[in-house]
């Protein structure tokens, strides 16, 4: 594992909730591969977090393996980065306990995701759902991560992780690095194909609203053909044209063409031609990911080898941190 001392450490956790959307891919995931050159990267499929809502055990196991395979298919190289399954590194849960004792009930009560999720899952407001952000803080602090790539929905949790770290440092002496959010320079926001004023989301009720990165070519093209646009017919970026703006953003992201280039490419052509071209370009762009994924998911032995090595490397880092934490809080040293 070529983790070097002079690079900053990036930690990110990914929920094992099936496949990623085109929005996740363009906005975040495809930028992760290149990061491996400049940072020490640690990626974890967060199955411990997943069980804060009811899961079917067989499905969770399958989704976890799929998410892991997808991470590698998207360019995370297990020789360059540490990629592992969260429950395989016991130190996350252990550190989480200590951090829970430096977190206030009031702080957790203020988390908007807790409020949203407890309203949504009103029949199962379990303690894990409440302490979810503490486990997330443990994920990050166990590596003394410098940077955490997150979307806006996780900003409050990262802020809490910083507060927990700062409080621990104040009580027990400077120790944890305060993690910063990592906002990639590139990374456009991709909107729903059916309601382009809303973010593309896989939980959308309308399956045509969202492209999944493992959708086959025909499905992708069909979804783009049905994309909602406006009543004009000129392919150009502009106010009140959020459907076309979104398609142009997507086309630009996968072809590298500028908006002006796109407008001249489709001059004199209608929206139909443009939608088809976007669908084809997206399908072609995602083809290598689909192929790599199919190969990986068929090779369970290789996957196992990768995630086993991943958790071994992860544990080497976190064991040291945890030993120091245990000493600092006053536990008797083991050896
Ligand atoms: N809560 C994050 C999400 O839902 C997933 C996550 C868990 C995470 N632990 C993390 C993200 C640590 C970044 C760092 O997206």
CSV table of C-alpha atoms and ligand atoms in Angstrom, one decimal:
chain,number,residue,atom,x,y,z
A,1,UNK,CA,0.0,0.0,0.0
A,2,UNK,CA,1.9,3.1,-1.1
A,3,UNK,CA,0.5,5.4,1.6
A,4,UNK,CA,3.1,8.1,2.0
A,5,UNK,CA,3.7,10.4,4.9
A,6,UNK,CA,3.9,13.6,3.1
A,7,UNK,CA,0.4,13.4,1.5
A,8,UNK,CA,-2.8,14.5,3.1
A,9,UNK,CA,-5.3,11.8,3.9
A,10,UNK,CA,-8.8,11.7,2.4
A,11,UNK,CA,-11.5,9.5,4.0
A,12,UNK,CA,-14.9,8.9,2.5
A,13,UNK,CA,-17.7,6.5,3.4
A,14,UNK,CA,-20.2,5.2,0.8
A,15,UNK,CA,-23.6,3.7,1.8
A,16,UNK,CA,-24.2,0.3,0.3
A,17,UNK,CA,-27.5,1.2,-1.2
A,18,UNK,CA,-27.3,-0.3,-4.7
A,19,UNK,CA,-25.9,1.5,-7.7
A,20,UNK,CA,-24.8,5.1,-8.1
A,21,UNK,CA,-26.6,7.6,-10.3
A,22,UNK,CA,-25.2,9.5,-13.2
A,23,UNK,CA,-25.4,12.5,-10.9
A,24,UNK,CA,-23.2,10.9,-8.2
A,25,UNK,CA,-20.8,9.8,-10.9
A,26,UNK,CA,-20.3,13.1,-12.7
A,27,UNK,CA,-20.6,15.2,-9.5
A,28,UNK,CA,-18.3,13.1,-7.3
A,29,UNK,CA,-17.2,9.6,-8.0
A,30,UNK,CA,-15.3,10.0,-11.3
A,31,UNK,CA,-13.1,12.6,-9.6
A,32,UNK,CA,-11.9,10.1,-7.0
A,33,UNK,CA,-9.6,8.1,-9.3
A,34,UNK,CA,-7.3,11.1,-10.1
A,35,UNK,CA,-7.2,12.0,-6.4
A,36,UNK,CA,-5.3,8.8,-5.6
A,37,UNK,CA,-2.2,10.4,-7.1
A,38,UNK,CA,-2.1,13.4,-4.8
A,39,UNK,CA,-3.6,12.0,-1.6
A,40,UNK,CA,-3.6,9.0,0.6
A,41,UNK,CA,-7.2,7.8,0.0
A,42,UNK,CA,-9.3,5.6,2.3
A,43,UNK,CA,-12.7,4.5,1.1
A,44,UNK,CA,-15.1,2.5,3.1
A,45,UNK,CA,-18.4,0.8,2.3
A,46,UNK,CA,-20.3,1.8,5.4
A,47,UNK,CA,-22.4,-1.2,6.3
A,48,UNK,CA,-22.6,-0.3,10.0
A,49,UNK,CA,-24.3,2.9,9.0
A,50,UNK,CA,-26.7,1.0,6.7
A,51,UNK,CA,-28.3,-0.9,9.5
A,52,UNK,CA,-29.6,2.2,11.1
A,53,UNK,CA,-32.6,1.7,8.9
A,54,UNK,CA,-34.2,-1.8,8.4
A,55,UNK,CA,-32.3,-3.9,5.9
A,56,UNK,CA,-32.9,-7.3,4.5
A,57,UNK,CA,-29.7,-9.3,5.5
A,58,UNK,CA,-29.3,-11.1,2.2
A,59,UNK,CA,-29.8,-7.9,0.3
A,60,UNK,CA,-27.4,-5.9,2.5
A,61,UNK,CA,-24.7,-8.5,1.9
A,62,UNK,CA,-25.3,-8.3,-1.9
A,63,UNK,CA,-25.5,-4.5,-1.9
A,64,UNK,CA,-22.2,-4.2,0.1
A,65,UNK,CA,-20.3,-6.4,-2.4
A,66,UNK,CA,-21.9,-4.6,-5.3
A,67,UNK,CA,-20.9,-1.2,-3.9
A,68,UNK,CA,-17.4,-2.4,-3.3
A,69,UNK,CA,-17.1,-3.7,-6.8
A,70,UNK,CA,-18.5,-0.5,-8.2
A,71,UNK,CA,-16.0,1.6,-6.3
A,72,UNK,CA,-13.2,-0.4,-8.0
A,73,UNK,CA,-15.0,-0.2,-11.4
A,74,UNK,CA,-15.1,3.6,-11.0
A,75,UNK,CA,-11.3,3.8,-10.8
A,76,UNK,CA,-10.4,3.2,-7.2
A,77,UNK,CA,-7.2,1.1,-7.4
A,78,UNK,CA,-6.8,-1.1,-4.4
A,79,UNK,CA,-3.0,-1.0,-4.9
A,80,UNK,CA,-3.1,2.8,-4.5
A,81,UNK,CA,-5.9,3.4,-2.0
A,82,UNK,CA,-7.3,1.6,1.0
A,83,UNK,CA,-10.7,0.3,0.1
A,84,UNK,CA,-12.5,-1.9,2.6
A,85,UNK,CA,-15.8,-2.8,4.3
A,86,UNK,CA,-16.5,-0.8,7.4
A,87,UNK,CA,-17.6,-3.7,9.6
A,88,UNK,CA,-14.3,-5.5,8.9
A,89,UNK,CA,-12.4,-2.9,10.9
A,90,UNK,CA,-13.6,-3.2,14.5
A,91,UNK,CA,-11.9,0.0,15.4
A,92,UNK,CA,-14.6,2.2,14.0
A,93,UNK,CA,-17.2,0.9,16.4
A,94,UNK,CA,-14.7,1.0,19.3
A,95,UNK,CA,-13.7,4.6,18.7
A,96,UNK,CA,-17.3,5.5,18.2
A,97,UNK,CA,-18.1,4.5,21.8
A,98,UNK,CA,-15.4,6.8,23.2
A,99,UNK,CA,-16.5,9.7,21.0
A,100,UNK,CA,-20.1,9.1,22.0
A,101,UNK,CA,-19.0,10.0,25.5
A,102,UNK,CA,-17.7,13.3,24.3
A,103,UNK,CA,-20.9,14.1,22.3
A,104,UNK,CA,-23.9,15.8,23.8
A,105,UNK,CA,-27.4,14.6,23.5
A,106,UNK,CA,-28.5,18.1,22.4
A,107,UNK,CA,-26.0,18.1,19.5
A,108,UNK,CA,-27.3,14.9,18.1
A,109,UNK,CA,-30.9,16.1,18.5
A,110,UNK,CA,-30.2,19.0,16.3
A,111,UNK,CA,-29.0,16.9,13.3
A,112,UNK,CA,-31.4,17.6,10.4
A,113,UNK,CA,-30.8,14.2,8.9
A,114,UNK,CA,-31.9,12.5,12.2
A,115,UNK,CA,-35.0,14.6,12.2
A,116,UNK,CA,-35.8,13.7,8.6
A,117,UNK,CA,-35.0,10.0,9.0
A,118,UNK,CA,-36.9,9.6,12.2
A,119,UNK,CA,-39.9,11.2,10.6
A,120,UNK,CA,-39.5,8.9,7.6
A,121,UNK,CA,-39.0,5.7,9.7
A,122,UNK,CA,-41.3,6.7,12.5
A,123,UNK,CA,-41.8,3.0,13.6
A,124,UNK,CA,-38.0,2.4,14.0
A,125,UNK,CA,-36.4,5.5,15.6
A,126,UNK,CA,-33.5,3.4,17.0
A,127,UNK,CA,-30.5,4.6,19.0
A,128,UNK,CA,-28.2,3.8,16.1
A,129,UNK,CA,-30.1,6.3,13.9
A,130,UNK,CA,-29.5,8.9,16.7
A,131,UNK,CA,-25.8,8.1,17.1
A,132,UNK,CA,-25.1,7.7,13.4
A,133,UNK,CA,-23.1,11.0,13.2
A,134,UNK,CA,-20.8,9.8,16.1
A,135,UNK,CA,-19.9,6.7,14.1
A,136,UNK,CA,-19.3,8.9,11.1
A,137,UNK,CA,-17.0,11.0,13.2
A,138,UNK,CA,-15.2,7.9,14.3
A,139,UNK,CA,-14.7,6.8,10.7
A,140,UNK,CA,-13.0,10.0,9.9
A,141,UNK,CA,-11.1,10.6,13.1
A,142,UNK,CA,-9.8,7.0,13.3
A,143,UNK,CA,-7.5,7.9,10.4
A,144,UNK,CA,-6.9,11.5,11.5
A,145,UNK,CA,-8.2,12.4,8.0
A,146,UNK,CA,-7.5,15.8,6.7
A,147,UNK,CA,-10.2,16.0,4.0
A,148,UNK,CA,-13.6,14.5,3.6
A,149,UNK,CA,-15.3,14.7,0.2
A,150,UNK,CA,-19.0,15.3,1.0
A,151,UNK,CA,-22.2,16.7,-0.5
A,152,UNK,CA,-24.1,19.4,1.2
A,153,UNK,CA,-26.4,16.9,3.0
A,154,UNK,CA,-23.4,15.7,5.0
A,155,UNK,CA,-22.0,19.1,5.9
A,156,UNK,CA,-23.7,19.2,9.3
A,157,UNK,CA,-22.3,15.8,10.2
A,158,UNK,CA,-18.8,16.8,9.3
A,159,UNK,CA,-19.2,20.0,11.3
A,160,UNK,CA,-20.2,17.8,14.3
A,161,UNK,CA,-17.1,15.6,13.7
A,162,UNK,CA,-14.9,18.7,14.0
A,163,UNK,CA,-16.7,19.7,17.2
A,164,UNK,CA,-16.3,16.3,18.7
A,165,UNK,CA,-12.6,16.3,17.8
A,166,UNK,CA,-12.0,19.7,19.2
A,167,UNK,CA,-13.8,18.8,22.4
A,168,UNK,CA,-11.7,15.6,22.8
A,169,UNK,CA,-8.5,17.6,22.2
A,170,UNK,CA,-9.6,20.2,24.8
A,171,UNK,CA,-10.3,17.5,27.4
A,172,UNK,CA,-7.4,15.1,26.8
A,173,UNK,CA,-4.8,17.2,24.9
A,174,UNK,CA,-4.2,18.0,21.2
A,175,UNK,CA,-4.6,14.8,19.3
A,176,UNK,CA,-7.2,14.7,16.5
A,177,UNK,CA,-6.8,16.5,13.2
A,178,UNK,CA,-9.9,18.7,12.5
A,179,UNK,CA,-11.2,17.4,9.2
A,180,UNK,CA,-12.1,19.8,6.4
A,181,UNK,CA,-14.7,19.2,3.7
A,182,UNK,CA,-13.2,18.5,0.3
A,183,UNK,CA,-15.2,20.2,-2.5
A,184,UNK,CA,-13.9,19.1,-5.9
A,185,UNK,CA,-13.1,21.9,-8.4
A,186,UNK,CA,-15.0,20.2,-11.1
A,187,UNK,CA,-18.3,18.4,-10.4
A,188,UNK,CA,-21.4,19.8,-11.9
A,189,UNK,CA,-24.8,19.3,-10.2
A,190,UNK,CA,-27.0,17.0,-12.3
A,191,UNK,CA,-30.7,17.4,-12.1
A,192,UNK,CA,-33.6,15.0,-12.6
A,193,UNK,CA,-34.5,14.3,-16.3
A,194,UNK,CA,-38.2,14.6,-15.5
A,195,UNK,CA,-38.1,17.6,-13.2
A,196,UNK,CA,-34.9,19.5,-14.0
A,197,UNK,CA,-35.4,21.9,-11.1
A,198,UNK,CA,-34.8,19.0,-8.7
A,199,UNK,CA,-31.6,17.1,-8.0
A,200,UNK,CA,-31.2,13.7,-9.8
A,201,UNK,CA,-32.0,11.1,-7.1
A,202,UNK,CA,-32.3,7.3,-7.2
A,203,UNK,CA,-35.1,7.4,-4.7
A,204,UNK,CA,-37.2,9.3,-7.3
A,205,UNK,CA,-40.6,7.7,-7.8
A,206,UNK,CA,-40.3,8.2,-11.6
A,207,UNK,CA,-37.7,5.7,-12.9
A,208,UNK,CA,-37.1,7.9,-16.0
A,209,UNK,CA,-35.9,10.8,-13.8
A,210,UNK,CA,-32.7,9.1,-12.9
A,211,UNK,CA,-29.9,7.4,-14.9
A,212,UNK,CA,-28.1,4.7,-13.0
A,213,UNK,CA,-24.5,4.0,-14.0
A,214,UNK,CA,-25.2,0.3,-14.5
A,215,UNK,CA,-28.2,1.0,-16.8
A,216,UNK,CA,-27.7,-0.6,-20.2
A,217,UNK,CA,-27.3,1.4,-23.4
A,218,UNK,CA,-31.0,1.1,-24.5
A,219,UNK,CA,-32.3,2.1,-21.1
A,220,UNK,CA,-30.0,5.1,-21.0
A,221,UNK,CA,-31.0,6.3,-24.5
A,222,UNK,CA,-34.7,5.7,-23.7
A,223,UNK,CA,-34.5,7.8,-20.5
A,224,UNK,CA,-32.8,10.7,-22.4
A,225,UNK,CA,-35.4,10.5,-25.2
A,226,UNK,CA,-38.0,11.1,-22.5
A,227,UNK,CA,-36.2,13.9,-20.8
A,228,UNK,CA,-38.4,16.9,-20.1
A,229,UNK,CA,-37.4,20.1,-22.0
A,230,UNK,CA,-39.0,23.4,-22.9
A,231,UNK,CA,-41.2,24.4,-25.8
A,232,UNK,CA,-38.4,26.1,-27.8
A,233,UNK,CA,-36.1,24.1,-30.1
A,234,UNK,CA,-32.7,25.8,-30.0
A,235,UNK,CA,-30.0,24.0,-28.2
A,236,UNK,CA,-28.5,26.8,-26.1
A,237,UNK,CA,-28.0,27.5,-22.4
A,238,UNK,CA,-30.3,30.0,-20.9
A,239,UNK,CA,-32.7,31.2,-18.3
A,240,UNK,CA,-35.9,29.2,-17.9
A,241,UNK,CA,-34.4,26.3,-19.9
A,242,UNK,CA,-33.4,24.1,-17.0
A,243,UNK,CA,-34.1,20.9,-18.9
A,244,UNK,CA,-31.8,21.8,-21.8
A,245,UNK,CA,-29.3,23.4,-19.4
A,246,UNK,CA,-29.1,20.1,-17.6
A,247,UNK,CA,-28.7,18.0,-20.8
A,248,UNK,CA,-26.0,20.4,-21.9
A,249,UNK,CA,-24.2,20.1,-18.6
A,250,UNK,CA,-24.3,16.3,-18.9
A,251,UNK,CA,-23.2,16.3,-22.5
A,252,UNK,CA,-20.4,18.7,-21.7
A,253,UNK,CA,-19.3,16.6,-18.7
A,254,UNK,CA,-19.0,13.4,-20.7
A,255,UNK,CA,-17.6,14.8,-24.0
A,256,UNK,CA,-15.5,17.7,-22.7
A,257,UNK,CA,-17.2,20.1,-25.2
A,258,UNK,CA,-18.0,23.6,-24.1
A,259,UNK,CA,-21.6,25.0,-24.2
A,260,UNK,CA,-20.7,27.1,-27.3
A,261,UNK,CA,-19.4,24.1,-29.1
A,262,UNK,CA,-22.5,22.1,-28.3
A,263,UNK,CA,-24.8,24.9,-29.5
A,264,UNK,CA,-23.0,25.1,-32.9
A,265,UNK,CA,-22.9,21.2,-33.1
A,266,UNK,CA,-26.7,21.2,-32.9
A,267,UNK,CA,-27.5,24.4,-34.8
A,268,UNK,CA,-30.4,23.7,-37.1
A,269,UNK,CA,-31.2,20.4,-35.4
A,270,UNK,CA,-34.1,19.8,-33.0
A,271,UNK,CA,-34.2,18.7,-29.4
A,272,UNK,CA,-34.9,15.1,-30.5
A,273,UNK,CA,-31.4,14.8,-32.2
A,274,UNK,CA,-29.8,16.4,-29.2
A,275,UNK,CA,-31.4,14.1,-26.6
A,276,UNK,CA,-30.4,11.1,-28.7
A,277,UNK,CA,-26.8,12.3,-28.9
A,278,UNK,CA,-26.7,12.9,-25.1
A,279,UNK,CA,-28.0,9.4,-24.4
A,280,UNK,CA,-25.4,7.8,-26.7
A,281,UNK,CA,-22.6,9.9,-25.3
A,282,UNK,CA,-23.5,9.0,-21.7
A,283,UNK,CA,-23.9,5.3,-22.6
A,284,UNK,CA,-20.5,5.2,-24.3
A,285,UNK,CA,-18.9,7.1,-21.4
A,286,UNK,CA,-20.3,4.6,-18.9
A,287,UNK,CA,-19.5,1.5,-21.0
A,288,UNK,CA,-16.0,1.0,-19.4
A,289,UNK,CA,-17.5,1.2,-15.9
A,290,UNK,CA,-20.2,-1.3,-16.8
A,291,UNK,CA,-17.6,-3.7,-18.3
A,292,UNK,CA,-15.2,-3.4,-15.4
A,293,UNK,CA,-18.1,-3.9,-12.9
A,294,UNK,CA,-19.3,-7.1,-14.7
A,295,UNK,CA,-15.9,-8.6,-14.5
A,296,UNK,CA,-15.3,-7.7,-10.9
A,297,UNK,CA,-18.7,-8.9,-9.6
A,298,UNK,CA,-18.1,-12.2,-11.3
A,299,UNK,CA,-14.8,-12.7,-9.5
A,300,UNK,CA,-15.7,-13.0,-5.8
A,301,UNK,CA,-12.3,-14.4,-4.9
A,302,UNK,CA,-10.5,-11.3,-6.2
A,303,UNK,CA,-13.0,-9.0,-4.5
A,304,UNK,CA,-12.4,-10.9,-1.2
A,305,UNK,CA,-8.7,-10.6,-1.6
A,306,UNK,CA,-9.0,-6.8,-2.1
A,307,UNK,CA,-11.3,-6.1,0.8
A,308,UNK,CA,-9.4,-8.3,3.1
A,309,UNK,CA,-6.1,-6.5,2.3
A,310,UNK,CA,-8.0,-3.2,2.5
A,311,UNK,CA,-9.2,-3.8,6.1
A,312,UNK,CA,-5.8,-5.1,7.2
A,313,UNK,CA,-4.2,-1.9,6.0
A,314,UNK,CA,-7.1,0.2,7.5
A,315,UNK,CA,-6.7,-1.6,10.9
A,316,UNK,CA,-3.0,-0.9,11.0
A,317,UNK,CA,-3.7,2.8,11.0
A,318,UNK,CA,-6.7,2.9,13.3
A,319,UNK,CA,-5.2,0.5,15.9
A,320,UNK,CA,-2.4,3.0,16.6
A,321,UNK,CA,-4.9,5.8,16.9
A,322,UNK,CA,-7.2,3.8,19.1
A,323,UNK,CA,-4.4,2.7,21.4
A,324,UNK,CA,-3.4,6.3,22.0
A,325,UNK,CA,-7.0,7.4,22.5
A,326,UNK,CA,-7.5,4.6,25.1
A,327,UNK,CA,-4.4,5.7,26.9
A,328,UNK,CA,-5.5,9.4,26.8
A,329,UNK,CA,-8.9,8.7,28.3
A,330,UNK,CA,-7.3,6.7,31.2
A,331,UNK,CA,-7.7,3.0,30.2
A,332,UNK,CA,-5.0,0.7,31.5
A,333,UNK,CA,-2.5,-0.1,28.7
A,334,UNK,CA,-2.6,-3.7,27.5
A,335,UNK,CA,1.0,-4.1,26.6
B,1,LIG,N1,-23.1,9.6,6.0
B,1,LIG,C1,-22.5,9.5,4.7
B,1,LIG,C2,-23.6,9.5,3.7
B,1,LIG,O1,-24.7,9.1,3.9
B,1,LIG,C3,-21.7,8.2,4.6
B,1,LIG,C4,-20.6,8.2,5.5
B,1,LIG,C5,-20.4,7.4,6.6
B,1,LIG,C6,-19.4,9.0,5.4
B,1,LIG,N2,-19.2,7.7,7.2
B,1,LIG,C7,-18.6,8.6,6.5
B,1,LIG,C8,-19.0,10.0,4.5
B,1,LIG,C9,-17.3,9.3,6.7
B,1,LIG,C10,-17.8,10.6,4.7
B,1,LIG,C11,-17.0,10.3,5.8
B,1,LIG,O2,-23.3,9.8,2.5
